[in-house]
Coordinates of C-alpha atoms in Angstrom, one line a residue:
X1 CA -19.6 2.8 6.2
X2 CA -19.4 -0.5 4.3
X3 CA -16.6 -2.0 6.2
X4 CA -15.0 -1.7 9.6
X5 CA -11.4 -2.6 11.5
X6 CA -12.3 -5.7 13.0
X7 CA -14.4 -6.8 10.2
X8 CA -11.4 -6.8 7.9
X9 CA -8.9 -8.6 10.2
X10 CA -11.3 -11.1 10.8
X11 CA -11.7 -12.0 6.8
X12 CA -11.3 -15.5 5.8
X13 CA -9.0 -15.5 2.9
X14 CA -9.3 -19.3 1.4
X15 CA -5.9 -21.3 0.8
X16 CA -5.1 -21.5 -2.8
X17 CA -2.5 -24.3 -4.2
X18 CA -1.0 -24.2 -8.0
X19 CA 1.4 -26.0 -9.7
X20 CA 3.5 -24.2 -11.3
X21 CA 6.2 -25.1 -14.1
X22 CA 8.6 -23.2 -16.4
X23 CA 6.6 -22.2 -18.8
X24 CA 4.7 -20.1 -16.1
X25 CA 7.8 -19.1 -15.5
X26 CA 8.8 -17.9 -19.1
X27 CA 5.3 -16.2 -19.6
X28 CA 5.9 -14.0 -16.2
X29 CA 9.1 -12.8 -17.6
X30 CA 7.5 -12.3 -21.4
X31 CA 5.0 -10.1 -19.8
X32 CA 7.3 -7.4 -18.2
X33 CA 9.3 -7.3 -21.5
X34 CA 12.4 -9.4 -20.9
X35 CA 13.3 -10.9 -24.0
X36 CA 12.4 -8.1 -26.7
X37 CA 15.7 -8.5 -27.4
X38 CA 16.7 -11.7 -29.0
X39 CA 20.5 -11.0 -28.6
X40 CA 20.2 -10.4 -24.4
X41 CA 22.0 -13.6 -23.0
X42 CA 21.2 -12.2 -19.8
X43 CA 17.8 -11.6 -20.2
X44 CA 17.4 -14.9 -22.6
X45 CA 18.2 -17.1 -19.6
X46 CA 14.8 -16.0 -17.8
X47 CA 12.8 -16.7 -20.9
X48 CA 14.5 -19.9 -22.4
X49 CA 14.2 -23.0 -20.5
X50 CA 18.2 -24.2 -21.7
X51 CA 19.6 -22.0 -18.7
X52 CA 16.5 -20.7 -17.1
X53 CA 16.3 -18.8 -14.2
X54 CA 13.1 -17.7 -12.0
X55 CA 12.6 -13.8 -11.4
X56 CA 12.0 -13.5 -7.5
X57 CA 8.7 -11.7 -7.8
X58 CA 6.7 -14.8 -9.9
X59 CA 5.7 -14.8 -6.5
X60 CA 3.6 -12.0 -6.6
X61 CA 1.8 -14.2 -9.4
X62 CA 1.8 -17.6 -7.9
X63 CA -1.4 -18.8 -6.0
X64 CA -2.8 -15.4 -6.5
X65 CA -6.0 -15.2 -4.5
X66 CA -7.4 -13.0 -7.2
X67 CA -9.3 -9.7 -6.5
X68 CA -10.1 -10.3 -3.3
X69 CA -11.3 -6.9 -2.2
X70 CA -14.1 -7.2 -4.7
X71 CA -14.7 -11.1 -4.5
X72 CA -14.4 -11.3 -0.9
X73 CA -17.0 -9.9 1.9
X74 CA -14.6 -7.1 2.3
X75 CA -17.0 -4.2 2.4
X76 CA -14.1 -2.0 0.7
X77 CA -15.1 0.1 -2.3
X78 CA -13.0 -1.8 -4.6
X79 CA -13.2 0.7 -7.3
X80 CA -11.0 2.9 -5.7
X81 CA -8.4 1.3 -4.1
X82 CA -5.5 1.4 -5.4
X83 CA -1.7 -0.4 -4.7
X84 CA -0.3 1.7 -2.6
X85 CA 3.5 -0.5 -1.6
X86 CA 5.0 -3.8 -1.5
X87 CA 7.2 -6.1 0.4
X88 CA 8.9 -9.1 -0.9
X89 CA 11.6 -11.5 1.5
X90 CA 12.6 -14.4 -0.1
X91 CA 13.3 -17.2 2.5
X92 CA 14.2 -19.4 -0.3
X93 CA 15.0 -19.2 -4.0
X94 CA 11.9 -20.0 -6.1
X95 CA 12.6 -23.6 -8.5
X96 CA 11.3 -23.6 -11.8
X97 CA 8.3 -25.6 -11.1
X98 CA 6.9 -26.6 -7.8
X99 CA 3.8 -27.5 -6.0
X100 CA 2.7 -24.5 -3.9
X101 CA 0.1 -23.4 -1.5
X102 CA -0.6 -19.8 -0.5
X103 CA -2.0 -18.4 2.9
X104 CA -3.1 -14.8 3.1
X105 CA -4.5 -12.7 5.6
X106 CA -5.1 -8.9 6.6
X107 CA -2.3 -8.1 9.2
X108 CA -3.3 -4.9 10.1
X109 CA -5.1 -1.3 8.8
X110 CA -4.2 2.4 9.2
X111 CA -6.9 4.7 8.9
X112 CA -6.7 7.9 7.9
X113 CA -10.0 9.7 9.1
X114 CA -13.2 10.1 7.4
X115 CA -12.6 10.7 3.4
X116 CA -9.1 10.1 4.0
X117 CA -8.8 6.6 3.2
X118 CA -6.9 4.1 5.0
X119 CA -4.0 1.6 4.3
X120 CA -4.9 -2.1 4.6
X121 CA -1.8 -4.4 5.0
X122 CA -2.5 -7.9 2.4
X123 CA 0.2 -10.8 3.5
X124 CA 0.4 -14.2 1.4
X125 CA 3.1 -16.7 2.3
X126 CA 4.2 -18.8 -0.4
X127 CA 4.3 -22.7 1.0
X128 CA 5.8 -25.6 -1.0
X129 CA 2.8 -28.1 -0.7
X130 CA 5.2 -31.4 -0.3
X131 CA 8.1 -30.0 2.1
X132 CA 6.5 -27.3 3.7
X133 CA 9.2 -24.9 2.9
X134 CA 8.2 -21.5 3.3
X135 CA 9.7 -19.5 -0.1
X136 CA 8.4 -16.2 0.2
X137 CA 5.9 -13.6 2.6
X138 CA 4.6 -10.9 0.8
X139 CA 3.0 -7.7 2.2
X140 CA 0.7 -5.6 -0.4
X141 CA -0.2 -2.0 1.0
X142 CA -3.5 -1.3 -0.6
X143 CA -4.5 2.8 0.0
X144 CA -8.2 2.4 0.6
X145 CA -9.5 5.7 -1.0
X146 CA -13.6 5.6 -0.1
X147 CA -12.7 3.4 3.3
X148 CA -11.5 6.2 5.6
X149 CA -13.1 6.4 9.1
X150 CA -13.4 2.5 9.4
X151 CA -11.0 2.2 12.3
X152 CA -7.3 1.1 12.5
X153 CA -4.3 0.8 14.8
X154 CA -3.6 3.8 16.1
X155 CA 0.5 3.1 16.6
X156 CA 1.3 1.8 13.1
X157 CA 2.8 4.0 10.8
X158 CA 4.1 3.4 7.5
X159 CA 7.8 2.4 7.0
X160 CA 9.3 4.9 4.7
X161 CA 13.2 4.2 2.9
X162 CA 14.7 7.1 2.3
X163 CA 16.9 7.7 -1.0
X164 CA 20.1 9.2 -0.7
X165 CA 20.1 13.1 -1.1
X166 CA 23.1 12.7 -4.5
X167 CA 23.2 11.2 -8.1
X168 CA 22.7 7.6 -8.5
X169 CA 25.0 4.8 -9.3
X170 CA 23.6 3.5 -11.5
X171 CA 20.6 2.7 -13.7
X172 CA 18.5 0.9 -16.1
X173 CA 16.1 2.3 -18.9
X174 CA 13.2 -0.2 -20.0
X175 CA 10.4 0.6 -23.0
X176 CA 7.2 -1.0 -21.5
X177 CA 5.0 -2.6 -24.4
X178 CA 1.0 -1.0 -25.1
X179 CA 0.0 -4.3 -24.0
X180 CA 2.2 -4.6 -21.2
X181 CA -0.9 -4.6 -18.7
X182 CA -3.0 -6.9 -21.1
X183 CA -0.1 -9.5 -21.3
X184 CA 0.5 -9.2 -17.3
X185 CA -3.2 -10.0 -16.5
X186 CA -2.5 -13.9 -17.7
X187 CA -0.6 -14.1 -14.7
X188 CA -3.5 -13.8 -12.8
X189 CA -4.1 -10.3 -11.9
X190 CA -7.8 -9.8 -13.6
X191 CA -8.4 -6.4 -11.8
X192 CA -11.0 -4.9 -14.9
X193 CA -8.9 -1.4 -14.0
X194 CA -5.9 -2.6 -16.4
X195 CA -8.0 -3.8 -19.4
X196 CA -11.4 -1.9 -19.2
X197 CA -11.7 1.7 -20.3
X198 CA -15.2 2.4 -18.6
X199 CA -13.7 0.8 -15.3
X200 CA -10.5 3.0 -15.8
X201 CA -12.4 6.3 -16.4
X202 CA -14.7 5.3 -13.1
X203 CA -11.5 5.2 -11.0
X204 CA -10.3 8.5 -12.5
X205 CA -7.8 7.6 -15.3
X206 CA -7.8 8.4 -18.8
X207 CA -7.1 4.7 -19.9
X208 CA -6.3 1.6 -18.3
X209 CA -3.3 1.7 -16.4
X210 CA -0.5 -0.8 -15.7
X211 CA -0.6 -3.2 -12.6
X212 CA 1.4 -1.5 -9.7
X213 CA 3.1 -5.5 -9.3
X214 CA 4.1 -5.2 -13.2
X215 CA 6.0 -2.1 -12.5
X216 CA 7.3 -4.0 -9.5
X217 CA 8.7 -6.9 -11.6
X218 CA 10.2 -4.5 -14.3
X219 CA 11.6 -2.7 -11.2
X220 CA 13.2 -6.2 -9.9
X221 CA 14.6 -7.6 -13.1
X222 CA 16.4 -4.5 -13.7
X223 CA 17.7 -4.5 -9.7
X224 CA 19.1 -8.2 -10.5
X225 CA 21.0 -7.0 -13.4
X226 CA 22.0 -3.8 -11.6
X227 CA 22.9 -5.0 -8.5
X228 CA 23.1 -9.1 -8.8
X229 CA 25.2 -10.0 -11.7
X230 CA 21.9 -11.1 -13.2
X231 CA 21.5 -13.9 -10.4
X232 CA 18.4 -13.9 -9.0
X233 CA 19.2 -16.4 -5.8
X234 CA 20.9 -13.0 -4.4
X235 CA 17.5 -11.0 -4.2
X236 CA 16.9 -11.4 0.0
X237 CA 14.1 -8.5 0.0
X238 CA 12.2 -6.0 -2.4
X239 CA 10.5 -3.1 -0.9
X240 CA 9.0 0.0 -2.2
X241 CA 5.9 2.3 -2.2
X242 CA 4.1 2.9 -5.9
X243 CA 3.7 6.5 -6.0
X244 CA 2.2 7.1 -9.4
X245 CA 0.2 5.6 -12.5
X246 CA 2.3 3.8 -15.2
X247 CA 0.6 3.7 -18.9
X248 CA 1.1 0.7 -20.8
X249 CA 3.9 1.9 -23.6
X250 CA 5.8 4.5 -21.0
X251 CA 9.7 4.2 -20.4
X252 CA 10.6 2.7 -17.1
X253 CA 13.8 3.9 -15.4
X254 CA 15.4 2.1 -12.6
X255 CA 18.0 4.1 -10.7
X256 CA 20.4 2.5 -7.7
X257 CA 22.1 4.3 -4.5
X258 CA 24.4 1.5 -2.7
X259 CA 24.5 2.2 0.7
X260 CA 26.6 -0.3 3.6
X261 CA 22.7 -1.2 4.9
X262 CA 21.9 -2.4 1.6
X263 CA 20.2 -0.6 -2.4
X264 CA 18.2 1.7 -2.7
X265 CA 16.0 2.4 -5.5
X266 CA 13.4 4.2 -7.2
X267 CA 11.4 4.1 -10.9
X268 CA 10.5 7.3 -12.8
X269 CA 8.7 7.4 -15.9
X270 CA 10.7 9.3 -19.0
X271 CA 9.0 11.8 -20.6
X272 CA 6.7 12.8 -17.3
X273 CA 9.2 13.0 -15.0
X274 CA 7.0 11.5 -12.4
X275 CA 8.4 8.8 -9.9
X276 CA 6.5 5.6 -10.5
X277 CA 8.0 3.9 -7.6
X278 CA 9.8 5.5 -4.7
X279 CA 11.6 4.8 -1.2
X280 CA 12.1 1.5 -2.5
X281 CA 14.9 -0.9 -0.5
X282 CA 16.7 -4.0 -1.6
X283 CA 19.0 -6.6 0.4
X284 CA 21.3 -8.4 -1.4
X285 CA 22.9 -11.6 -0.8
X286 CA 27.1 -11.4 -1.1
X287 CA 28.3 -13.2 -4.0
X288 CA 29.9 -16.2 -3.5

């Protein structure tokens, strides 16, 4: 055994600052398709800098700390983990360019037993380096396939949304591009799985397969124009758990159950009929 527990809440993750500005913003949205049409005024306004607006999950981009299972003295077997969930809470809306610093820890693992493999909960805060204002905290659920029998807490289990149990009110179809996870990686995410057959057919897939946090944003852009009246300031929290591989070039659709507690939501890939995301959960600011 590589790694252990306490050897993973005790990682130092270093501080990593950026300065960001709206062309970091445009590329983000590029990458997850927005804009393919030329005629979308809705979608033009995240990709144009005359109106722009900033998709709430650029912050899964900004500051990345890279791969840090690998890069780090993590001890995981980096070649199999894969993204297992995520958690976004905007504290405040993201500006369109901005000085930021981002701190990141392990908050805590849960370990499935010996060739199980265990969940390791990933936070990053996202700090604006000149006010101090905190704009975003993160959680990434990483499902640790070779790292079972390390240890973990013994009374944390996974939070689980369930989706209502009748047709959905609505929803969103979206054509991902072949180079969807090639385009995405200039946001920082250089994980070898998304671009490198031989790394891809190590971890078990047929071809390199799209970042979980891409799916993620294609998820959120189509929740802000299902649910936000295409405003992202009203995004208060993303949450979801990715459930299966997404191929670069797959259809995407985005269904919505609106419940008094707040959206739910869940991705499924057309033509598999395999859910790409599930139990996923949204809060939504009231319009004003």
């Amino acid at each position: 055994m590589a790694t252990s527990y306490e050897k993973l809440l005790a990682l130092k993750v270093p501080e990593k600052t950026v300065y960001y500005t709206a062309k970091d913003c445009q590329l983000y949205a590029l990458s997850l398709g927005l804009g393919s049409d030329p005629m979308n005024l809705a979608e033009l306004d995240f990709v144009y800098e005359k109106n722009l607006k900033v998709l709430p999950s650029l912050s899964m981009t900004l500051a990345h700390p890279g791969f840090w299972a690998r890069d780090l003295d993590s001890g995981l077997d980096w070649v199999k983990i894969l993204h297992a969930g995520q958690s976004m809470t905007m504290h405040q809306a993201l500006p369109s360019e901005a000085n930021i610093v981002a701190r990141s820890r392990i908050v805590d693992v849960i370990d499935k037993g010996e060739g199980k493999g265990a969940l390791v909960y990933f936070e990053r805060q996202l700090i604006d380096q000149g006010s101090g204002t905190l704009y975003c905290t993160m959680v990434q659920t990483v499902f640790c396939r070779g790292d079972g029998g390390m240890g973990g807490n013994q009374e944390l289990k996974p939070v689980t949304h369930q989706i209502p149990e009748r047709p959905a009110d609505a929803a969103l179809v979206q054509q991902t591009s072949a180079q969807m996870a090639l385009l995405y990686r200039l946001n920082g995410d250089m994980n070898p799985l998304h671009a490198d057959p031989e790394i891809a057919k190590k971890a078990g897939f047929e071809r390199p397969i799209l970042q979980g946090l891409a799916s993620f944003g294609v998820a959120c852009a189509s929740l802000i124009t299902l649910c936000c009246d295409n405003e992202p300031s009203r995004m208060l929290s993303m949450d979801c758990r990715f459930s299966a591989p997404v191929y670069p070039g797959e259809t995407l659709r985005t269904e919505v159950w609106r419940e008094a507690e707040g959206i739910y939501f869940r991705v499924s890939v057309a033509g598999r009929e395999v859910r790409a995301i599930d139990n996923g959960f949204m809060e939504v600011r009231a319009a004003s």
